[in-house]
Coordinates of C-alpha atoms and ligand atoms in Angstrom, one line a residue:
M1 CA 15.4 3.7 0.7
R2 CA 15.2 3.3 -3.1
T3 CA 15.2 6.4 -5.2
M4 CA 13.9 6.8 -8.7
I5 CA 17.4 6.2 -10.2
G6 CA 17.3 6.9 -13.9
L7 CA 14.0 8.8 -13.7
A8 CA 15.7 12.1 -14.5
P9 CA 13.6 15.2 -14.5
G10 CA 11.9 15.6 -17.9
S11 CA 12.8 12.1 -19.0
T12 CA 10.1 9.8 -20.5
P13 CA 9.7 6.1 -19.8
G14 CA 9.6 5.3 -23.5
S15 CA 7.0 2.8 -24.5
P16 CA 7.8 1.5 -28.1
A17 CA 4.9 -0.9 -28.1
R18 CA 2.4 1.8 -27.3
D19 CA 3.7 4.0 -30.1
T20 CA 3.0 1.3 -32.6
A21 CA -0.5 0.5 -31.3
P22 CA -2.7 1.2 -34.3
D23 CA -6.2 1.9 -32.9
R24 CA -5.8 4.5 -30.1
P25 CA -6.9 8.0 -30.5
E26 CA -4.0 10.3 -31.5
R27 CA -4.3 12.5 -28.3
A28 CA -3.7 9.5 -26.1
H29 CA -0.2 8.9 -27.6
R30 CA 1.5 11.4 -25.3
A31 CA 4.3 10.0 -23.0
A32 CA 4.4 10.7 -19.3
V33 CA 7.0 13.2 -18.1
R34 CA 8.1 14.1 -14.6
L35 CA 6.3 17.3 -13.8
E36 CA 8.1 20.5 -12.9
P37 CA 7.4 23.6 -10.7
R38 CA 5.9 25.3 -13.8
H39 CA 3.1 22.8 -13.7
L40 CA 2.1 23.8 -10.2
D41 CA -1.1 25.7 -11.2
S42 CA -2.4 23.0 -13.5
C43 CA -1.6 20.3 -10.9
L44 CA -3.4 22.2 -8.2
H45 CA -6.5 22.6 -10.4
N46 CA -6.5 18.9 -11.3
R47 CA -6.0 17.7 -7.8
T48 CA -8.7 20.0 -6.3
S49 CA -11.3 19.5 -9.1
A50 CA -10.7 15.7 -9.1
F51 CA -10.6 15.1 -5.3
G52 CA -12.7 17.9 -3.9
T53 CA -9.9 19.1 -1.7
A54 CA -9.2 22.7 -0.7
P55 CA -6.5 24.7 -2.6
E56 CA -5.2 26.1 0.7
T57 CA -4.2 22.6 1.9
E58 CA -3.2 21.1 -1.4
S59 CA -1.0 24.0 -2.6
E60 CA 1.9 23.4 -0.2
R61 CA 1.6 19.6 -0.6
I62 CA 1.8 19.7 -4.4
E63 CA 4.8 22.2 -4.3
R64 CA 6.7 19.7 -2.1
Q65 CA 5.7 16.7 -4.3
L66 CA 6.9 18.6 -7.4
A67 CA 10.2 19.6 -5.7
D68 CA 10.7 15.9 -4.7
G69 CA 10.0 14.8 -8.3
E70 CA 7.1 12.6 -7.2
L71 CA 4.6 13.8 -9.7
W72 CA 4.3 12.5 -13.3
G73 CA 1.9 13.4 -16.0
L74 CA 0.8 13.9 -19.6
V75 CA 1.4 17.4 -20.5
D76 CA 0.4 19.9 -23.2
G77 CA 2.8 22.8 -22.6
D78 CA 2.2 23.9 -19.0
T79 CA -1.2 22.2 -18.9
V80 CA -1.3 18.8 -17.2
L81 CA -3.8 16.6 -18.9
A82 CA -3.4 13.7 -16.4
Q83 CA -1.2 13.4 -13.3
A84 CA -0.1 10.8 -10.7
R85 CA 2.1 10.6 -7.7
L86 CA 4.7 7.9 -7.7
V87 CA 5.8 6.6 -4.4
P88 CA 8.7 4.1 -4.3
T89 CA 8.4 2.0 -1.2
F90 CA 9.4 -1.4 0.0
H91 CA 6.6 -3.8 1.0
R92 CA 7.2 -7.0 2.9
L93 CA 6.4 -10.2 1.2
G94 CA 7.4 -13.5 2.7
G95 CA 9.2 -11.6 5.4
R96 CA 11.4 -9.7 3.0
P97 CA 11.2 -6.2 1.5
V98 CA 10.3 -6.0 -2.2
P99 CA 10.7 -2.8 -4.1
C100 CA 7.3 -1.5 -5.1
L101 CA 6.0 1.5 -6.9
G102 CA 3.1 3.1 -5.1
L103 CA 0.6 5.0 -7.3
A104 CA -1.5 7.7 -5.8
G105 CA -3.4 10.8 -6.7
V106 CA -4.3 9.8 -10.3
A107 CA -6.3 12.8 -11.5
V108 CA -7.8 14.1 -14.7
P109 CA -9.9 17.2 -14.4
P110 CA -13.6 16.9 -15.4
E111 CA -13.1 18.9 -18.6
Q112 CA -10.4 16.5 -19.9
R113 CA -12.0 13.2 -19.0
R114 CA -12.7 10.2 -21.2
H115 CA -10.0 10.9 -23.7
G116 CA -7.9 8.0 -22.5
Y117 CA -5.4 10.3 -20.7
A118 CA -5.5 8.5 -17.3
A119 CA -5.2 5.0 -19.0
T120 CA -2.3 6.3 -21.1
L121 CA -0.5 7.7 -18.0
V122 CA -1.0 4.6 -16.0
R123 CA 0.3 2.4 -18.8
D124 CA 3.4 4.6 -19.0
V125 CA 3.9 4.3 -15.3
T126 CA 3.6 0.5 -15.6
V127 CA 6.4 0.6 -18.2
L128 CA 8.4 3.0 -16.1
G129 CA 8.2 0.9 -13.0
A130 CA 9.1 -2.4 -14.9
V131 CA 12.1 -0.7 -16.5
E132 CA 13.3 0.7 -13.2
G133 CA 13.1 -2.8 -11.6
F134 CA 10.2 -2.3 -9.3
G135 CA 8.7 -5.8 -8.5
A136 CA 5.1 -4.6 -8.3
S137 CA 2.9 -1.5 -8.2
V138 CA 0.5 -1.0 -5.3
L139 CA -2.3 1.5 -4.9
Y140 CA -5.6 2.3 -3.0
P141 CA -8.2 2.4 -5.7
A142 CA -11.0 5.0 -5.8
T143 CA -12.3 3.0 -8.7
T144 CA -11.4 -0.7 -9.0
A145 CA -12.8 -1.0 -12.5
F146 CA -10.4 1.5 -14.0
Y147 CA -7.2 -0.2 -12.5
R148 CA -8.5 -3.7 -13.1
A149 CA -8.7 -3.0 -16.8
L150 CA -5.0 -2.1 -16.7
G151 CA -3.8 -5.2 -14.9
W152 CA -4.2 -4.4 -11.1
E153 CA -6.4 -6.5 -8.9
H154 CA -7.2 -6.6 -5.1
A155 CA -4.2 -8.0 -3.3
G156 CA -4.8 -7.2 0.3
T157 CA -6.8 -5.2 2.9
R158 CA -6.5 -2.2 5.2
S159 CA -8.9 -2.6 8.1
R160 CA -10.0 0.0 10.7
Y161 CA -11.6 -1.4 13.8
R162 CA -13.7 0.0 16.6
V163 CA -14.1 -1.4 20.1
L164 CA -16.0 -0.2 23.1
T165 CA -13.6 0.5 25.8
R166 CA -15.8 -1.5 28.3
A167 CA -15.2 -4.6 26.1
A168 CA -11.4 -4.2 26.4
T169 CA -11.3 -6.0 29.8
T170 CA -7.9 -7.6 29.2
R171 CA -5.3 -7.2 32.0
G172 CA -2.0 -6.0 30.8
P173 CA 1.1 -4.1 32.1
T174 CA 0.6 -0.3 32.4
M175 CA 2.4 1.7 29.7
R176 CA 4.5 4.7 30.6
L177 CA 4.6 8.1 28.8
A178 CA 7.1 7.9 26.0
D179 CA 8.8 11.2 26.8
R180 CA 12.5 10.2 26.8
P181 CA 14.8 11.5 24.1
T182 CA 15.5 8.0 22.8
D183 CA 11.9 6.9 22.7
W184 CA 11.0 8.1 19.2
A185 CA 13.8 6.1 17.6
A186 CA 13.0 3.0 19.9
L187 CA 9.3 3.3 18.9
Q188 CA 10.2 3.1 15.2
R189 CA 12.4 0.0 15.7
C190 CA 9.5 -1.5 17.7
R191 CA 7.1 -0.9 14.8
E192 CA 9.3 -2.5 12.2
R193 CA 9.9 -5.6 14.4
S194 CA 6.2 -5.9 15.0
V195 CA 5.2 -6.0 11.3
A196 CA 8.3 -7.9 10.0
D197 CA 6.2 -10.9 9.2
V198 CA 3.0 -9.2 8.1
A199 CA 2.7 -9.5 4.3
G200 CA 2.0 -6.3 2.5
T201 CA 3.2 -3.8 5.2
A202 CA 5.4 -1.0 4.0
V203 CA 8.8 -0.3 5.4
R204 CA 7.6 3.1 6.8
P205 CA 9.2 6.1 5.1
P206 CA 10.4 9.0 7.2
D207 CA 7.6 11.4 6.1
R208 CA 5.0 9.0 7.5
W209 CA 6.7 9.2 10.9
Q210 CA 6.7 13.0 10.7
Q211 CA 2.9 12.9 10.2
L212 CA 2.5 10.8 13.3
A213 CA 4.8 13.0 15.4
D214 CA 2.0 15.3 16.4
A215 CA -0.1 12.6 18.1
R216 CA -1.2 14.1 21.5
Y217 CA -0.1 11.3 23.8
R218 CA 2.7 8.7 23.4
Y219 CA 2.8 5.6 25.6
A220 CA 5.4 2.9 25.6
L221 CA 6.2 -0.5 27.2
D222 CA 9.8 -1.2 27.9
D223 CA 11.4 -4.5 27.0
P224 CA 13.2 -5.7 30.2
E225 CA 15.2 -8.2 28.2
Q226 CA 16.6 -5.7 25.7
P227 CA 17.4 -2.3 27.4
G228 CA 16.5 0.6 25.2
E229 CA 13.9 -1.4 23.2
L230 CA 10.2 -1.4 23.4
R231 CA 7.6 -4.3 23.5
A232 CA 4.8 -1.9 22.5
Y233 CA 3.7 1.6 22.0
A234 CA 0.6 3.6 21.2
L235 CA 0.2 7.1 19.7
V236 CA -3.2 8.4 20.9
D237 CA -5.5 11.4 20.1
H238 CA -8.7 12.2 21.9
E239 CA -11.7 12.9 19.6
H240 CA -14.7 14.8 21.0
E241 CA -18.3 14.9 19.6
P242 CA -19.5 18.5 20.0
T243 CA -22.4 17.7 22.4
D244 CA -20.8 14.7 24.2
W245 CA -19.0 14.7 27.5
Q246 CA -17.2 11.5 26.6
F247 CA -14.5 11.2 24.0
R248 CA -13.1 8.6 21.6
L249 CA -9.6 7.3 21.7
R250 CA -8.0 7.4 18.3
L251 CA -4.9 5.2 18.1
R252 CA -3.1 7.1 15.4
D253 CA -0.6 4.3 15.5
W254 CA 0.4 1.3 17.7
A255 CA 2.5 -1.7 17.7
A256 CA 3.4 -4.7 19.8
T257 CA 6.2 -7.2 19.4
D258 CA 4.7 -9.9 21.6
R259 CA 1.5 -10.9 23.4
G260 CA 2.5 -9.0 26.6
G261 CA 2.9 -5.9 24.5
L262 CA -0.5 -6.3 22.8
D263 CA -2.1 -6.9 26.2
A264 CA -0.6 -3.6 27.4
V265 CA -2.1 -1.7 24.4
V266 CA -5.6 -3.2 24.9
A267 CA -5.4 -2.6 28.6
L268 CA -4.6 1.1 27.9
V269 CA -7.9 1.3 26.1
G270 CA -9.8 -0.7 28.7
Q271 CA -8.5 1.4 31.5
S272 CA -9.9 4.5 29.9
D273 CA -13.5 3.2 30.1
S274 CA -15.0 5.6 32.5
I275 CA -14.6 8.6 30.1
A276 CA -13.6 7.2 26.8
R277 CA -16.5 5.4 25.2
A278 CA -14.7 3.6 22.2
A279 CA -11.4 3.3 20.5
V280 CA -10.6 3.2 16.8
F281 CA -7.4 1.8 15.3
V282 CA -6.0 0.0 12.3
D283 CA -4.9 -3.6 12.6
T284 CA -4.1 -6.6 10.3
T285 CA -6.8 -8.8 8.8
P286 CA -7.6 -10.9 10.9
A287 CA -7.1 -8.5 13.7
R288 CA -4.6 -9.5 16.4
W289 CA -6.8 -7.7 18.9
S290 CA -9.6 -10.3 18.3
A291 CA -7.4 -13.0 19.8
V292 CA -7.0 -11.0 23.0
L293 CA -10.5 -9.6 23.6
P294 CA -12.7 -11.9 25.7
E295 CA -15.7 -11.6 23.5
Q296 CA -16.4 -10.8 19.8
E297 CA -16.8 -7.1 20.4
L298 CA -14.5 -5.8 17.6
E299 CA -16.3 -4.1 14.8
I300 CA -14.9 -3.4 11.4
A301 CA -15.3 0.4 11.2
G302 CA -14.0 0.4 7.6
Q303 CA -12.1 -1.9 5.2
L304 CA -10.4 -1.0 1.9
H305 CA -8.9 -3.3 -0.6
W306 CA -5.6 -2.3 -2.0
M307 CA -4.6 -3.4 -5.4
A308 CA -1.3 -4.7 -6.9
R309 CA 0.1 -5.4 -10.3
G310 CA 3.3 -7.3 -11.2
L311 CA 5.9 -5.1 -12.9
D312 CA 9.4 -6.6 -13.0
L313 CA 8.4 -10.0 -11.8
P314 CA 11.8 -11.6 -11.7
A315 CA 12.8 -8.7 -9.3
A316 CA 9.8 -9.4 -7.2
I317 CA 10.4 -13.1 -6.9
G318 CA 14.1 -12.6 -6.3
A319 CA 13.4 -10.1 -3.5
R320 CA 10.6 -11.7 -1.6
G321 CA 11.0 -14.6 0.9
F322 CA 9.5 -18.1 0.6
P323 CA 8.8 -20.7 3.2
A324 CA 12.1 -22.2 4.4
G325 CA 12.2 -25.9 3.9
L326 CA 10.1 -25.7 0.7
A327 CA 11.6 -26.8 -2.6
L328 CA 9.6 -26.8 -5.8
A329 CA 9.7 -25.8 -9.4
V330 CA 6.7 -24.8 -11.6
T331 CA 6.6 -23.1 -15.1
L332 CA 4.5 -20.0 -15.6
Q333 CA 3.9 -17.2 -18.0
V334 CA 2.0 -13.9 -17.8
E335 CA -0.3 -13.1 -20.7
D336 CA -0.2 -9.3 -20.5
E337 CA -1.8 -6.9 -23.0
P338 CA 0.1 -6.9 -26.2
A339 CA 1.0 -3.2 -25.8
L340 CA 2.9 -4.0 -22.6
E341 CA 4.2 -7.5 -23.2
E342 CA 7.4 -6.3 -24.9
V343 CA 8.4 -4.1 -22.0
V344 CA 6.9 -5.7 -18.9
P345 CA 8.6 -9.0 -18.3
S346 CA 6.2 -11.8 -18.9
G347 CA 8.1 -15.1 -19.2
P348 CA 7.8 -18.0 -19.8
W349 CA 9.8 -18.9 -16.7
R350 CA 10.5 -21.7 -14.3
L351 CA 9.8 -20.5 -10.8
E352 CA 12.4 -22.3 -8.6
V353 CA 12.0 -22.1 -4.8
A354 CA 14.6 -23.5 -2.4
G355 CA 16.2 -22.5 0.9
G356 CA 13.6 -19.7 1.5
E357 CA 14.4 -18.0 -1.8
G358 CA 13.0 -18.0 -5.3
R359 CA 14.0 -17.1 -8.8
L360 CA 12.6 -17.0 -12.2
V361 CA 14.6 -18.8 -15.0
D362 CA 13.8 -18.4 -18.6
V363 CA 12.4 -21.4 -20.3
P364 CA 10.8 -22.1 -23.7
G365 CA 7.2 -22.8 -22.5
A366 CA 5.0 -22.9 -19.4
D367 CA 2.3 -25.0 -17.8
V368 CA 0.6 -22.1 -15.9
R369 CA -0.8 -19.0 -17.7
L370 CA -1.6 -15.9 -15.6
A371 CA -3.7 -13.0 -16.6
P372 CA -1.9 -9.8 -15.5
Q373 CA -4.6 -9.4 -12.8
A374 CA -3.6 -12.7 -11.3
V375 CA -0.1 -11.7 -10.5
G376 CA -0.8 -9.1 -7.7
P377 CA -3.0 -11.3 -5.6
L378 CA -0.8 -14.4 -6.2
I379 CA 2.5 -12.8 -5.1
T380 CA 1.0 -11.1 -2.0
G381 CA -0.7 -14.3 -1.0
F382 CA -4.1 -12.7 -1.0
R383 CA -5.7 -15.3 -3.3
S384 CA -4.6 -18.9 -4.0
A385 CA -3.9 -20.0 -7.5
S386 CA -6.9 -22.3 -7.3
D387 CA -9.1 -19.3 -6.4
L388 CA -7.6 -17.4 -9.3
R389 CA -8.4 -20.3 -11.6
M390 CA -12.0 -20.3 -10.5
L391 CA -12.0 -16.5 -11.2
G392 CA -10.8 -17.1 -14.8
L393 CA -7.5 -15.4 -14.2
V394 CA -5.2 -18.6 -14.2
R395 CA -5.1 -21.6 -16.4
G396 CA -3.0 -24.7 -15.7
P397 CA -2.9 -28.2 -14.3
S398 CA -4.1 -28.7 -10.6
D399 CA -0.7 -30.1 -9.5
S400 CA 1.1 -26.9 -10.7
L401 CA -1.4 -24.7 -9.1
E402 CA -1.0 -26.6 -5.8
L403 CA 2.7 -25.9 -6.0
L404 CA 2.1 -22.2 -6.5
D405 CA -0.3 -22.2 -3.5
A406 CA 2.5 -23.7 -1.3
A407 CA 5.0 -21.2 -2.6
F408 CA 2.9 -18.0 -1.9
A409 CA 1.1 -19.2 1.3
G410 CA 1.4 -16.8 4.2
S411 CA -0.4 -14.4 6.5
S412 CA -3.2 -12.5 5.0
P413 CA -1.7 -9.3 3.3
S414 CA -2.6 -6.2 5.2
M415 CA -1.4 -2.6 4.9
I416 CA -1.4 -0.4 7.9
D417 CA -0.5 3.0 6.4
F418 CA -2.6 4.9 3.8
F419 CA -0.7 6.8 1.1
Ligands
COA501 C1 -10.7 8.2 -12.7 C2 -10.1 9.2 -13.6 C3 -8.6 9.3 -13.3 C4 -10.3 8.7 -15.1 O1 -9.6 9.6 -16.0 P1 -10.0 9.6 -17.5 O2 -8.8 10.2 -18.3 O3 -11.3 10.1 -17.8 O4 -10.0 8.0 -17.8 P2 -9.7 7.4 -19.2 O5 -10.4 8.1 -20.3 O6 -8.3 7.0 -19.5 O7 -10.5 6.0 -19.1 C5 -10.0 4.7 -19.5 C6 -11.1 3.7 -19.1 O8 -11.3 3.7 -17.7 C7 -12.7 3.6 -17.4 N1 -13.0 4.6 -16.5 C8 -12.7 6.0 -16.6 N2 -13.2 6.6 -15.5 C9 -13.7 5.7 -14.7 C10 -14.4 5.7 -13.4 N3 -14.6 6.9 -12.8 N4 -14.9 4.6 -13.0 C11 -14.7 3.4 -13.6 N5 -14.1 3.3 -14.8 C12 -13.6 4.4 -15.3 C13 -13.5 3.8 -18.7 O9 -14.1 2.6 -18.9 C14 -12.4 4.0 -19.7 O10 -12.6 3.1 -20.8 P3 -13.5 3.5 -22.0 O11 -12.9 4.7 -22.6 O12 -13.4 2.3 -22.9 O13 -14.9 3.8 -21.5 C15 -10.8 10.6 -13.5 O14 -12.2 10.4 -13.7 C16 -10.6 11.3 -12.2 O15 -9.6 12.0 -12.0 N6 -11.5 11.0 -11.2 C17 -11.4 11.6 -9.9 C18 -10.2 11.2 -9.1 C19 -10.1 9.6 -9.1 O16 -11.0 8.9 -8.8 N7 -8.8 9.1 -9.3 C20 -8.5 7.7 -9.1 C21 -7.9 7.7 -7.8 S1 -7.3 6.2 -7.2

C-alpha cells in the first residue's frame, strides 16, 4: 500500500501559484500542514460541530487519525481553521490499480465559515496530491457544488439495494459457515478477485476489513476447483424493528467470483424468507443481482455519486489499463484554473494507447481541451467525451472525442466501500 512518502509531519505542500494570486483575502493564504496531537481539541470541535457527531465516538477516531498522520489542515497556532482527512488508496481503472488520494471529513466549524478556508485547504490538497504522484483524488461529497467549483465532478456511483426475500427465489448452492481459521484470508482474496474488473472499486485497506470483522454471521462457498479458495461469501447482520417479529438481513459485505457464487448468495437471502422480510446490500451499478432475480424486484435503497478530480494525470494514465487490442493516439490538454496550472500537470500531451497500456507524451499543442471537471468522469469511464462536450466541459473535433470514448470505455464505475 502506498504511503504518503514525502509528506513529513509539519511539512507544507507549497503552492507558489497560490502565493502570487492577487485577489484572495489575506487570511486565505495559509498553507495546509499535517495536523499534530496538539490539534486534537480543535479537530474534535470542528468535526462534531460540522458533522453533528458525538464527541464520545469521534475522540478516539480523531486521535488515531492524528497519530496515523491522516489529518491535514489550515492552522492558527493550536486552532484548526479547516481540516480534512487524506486517505491514499488504489482504485481500479481499466482493471489496474491507480494510486488515488481519497479526501474525507472536510470540516470548517460554523464560526469560521465563508472565509475561504475550506477552498484554500482543498486547493492545497490538490497540489499536494499532484506533487506526490497520485493519479486522481476521489471523495463522497456532502455538497457537490463546493467540490465542483474546485475541479471535481461526479465520476461514479455507490448503490445500496433492497430486495424482499420472497423475491429471491433463485436456486443456488447452500453456503457453509465460514468458521475455519483460513477462511478470513480466503474471503479477502475472493473479494479482490470478484471486483478485479469493476471500475472504481478500491483495493480494500486492512482497516476496512477490521470494521467488517464483527459481522454476526459469516457464510462461504468453497471453490472445488481451487482448494482453499472461495467462490462467494456473505457477512450478515440481523436488524430488528422494535415492534416487529420479523427481521431484515443486512449484508455488511458479500462477493462472488462467478455466477454459481452469486446464485448462492441470492439463495441465502431467499431461503431466509419465512422470518427475514427483506435484505439490503451494496452492489455495482447496474446491479449484478438484477441479472439473477427472476423479476424486477430490486429497489435502489440509496444511491450516492462519488466525485473525482485529475491530479498527476500522466501517473493515472500510466497506471490504469486500457482495452487490449486497441491502438490510438489523440492530443489533449487540461485547462485548469490559473492558480493550479503551474503545479498540477495539464499538458498538452498526446495520449498513446497500445497493448493495453497508455501514456501521455508532451507535445506542443492539442486538439481536445478539457475543463478540470471533465478529467474525473472521463478517466473513470463514467461519462463519454461526447457527453462531456454536450455538458460544456470538453471541446474538440468529433473524431478525437470518439477515440477518447474508445480508450476509456468500460464497466460503469462503482464504489462498494464508503470512506
Ligand atoms: C462545506 C464547508 C467545508 C465549507 O467551508 P467554508 O470554509 O465555509 O467554505 P469556503 O469559504 O472555502 O467556500 C468556498 C466556496 O464554496 C462554496 N460553498 C461553501 N459552503 C458551501 C456549501 N455548504 N454548499 C455549497 N457551496 C458551498 C461557496 O460558494 C464559496 O464560494 P463564495 O465564497 O464565492 O461564496 C463547511 O461549510 C462545513 O464544514 N460544512 C459541514 C461539513 C461538510 O459538509 N463538509 C463537506 C464534506 S464532503
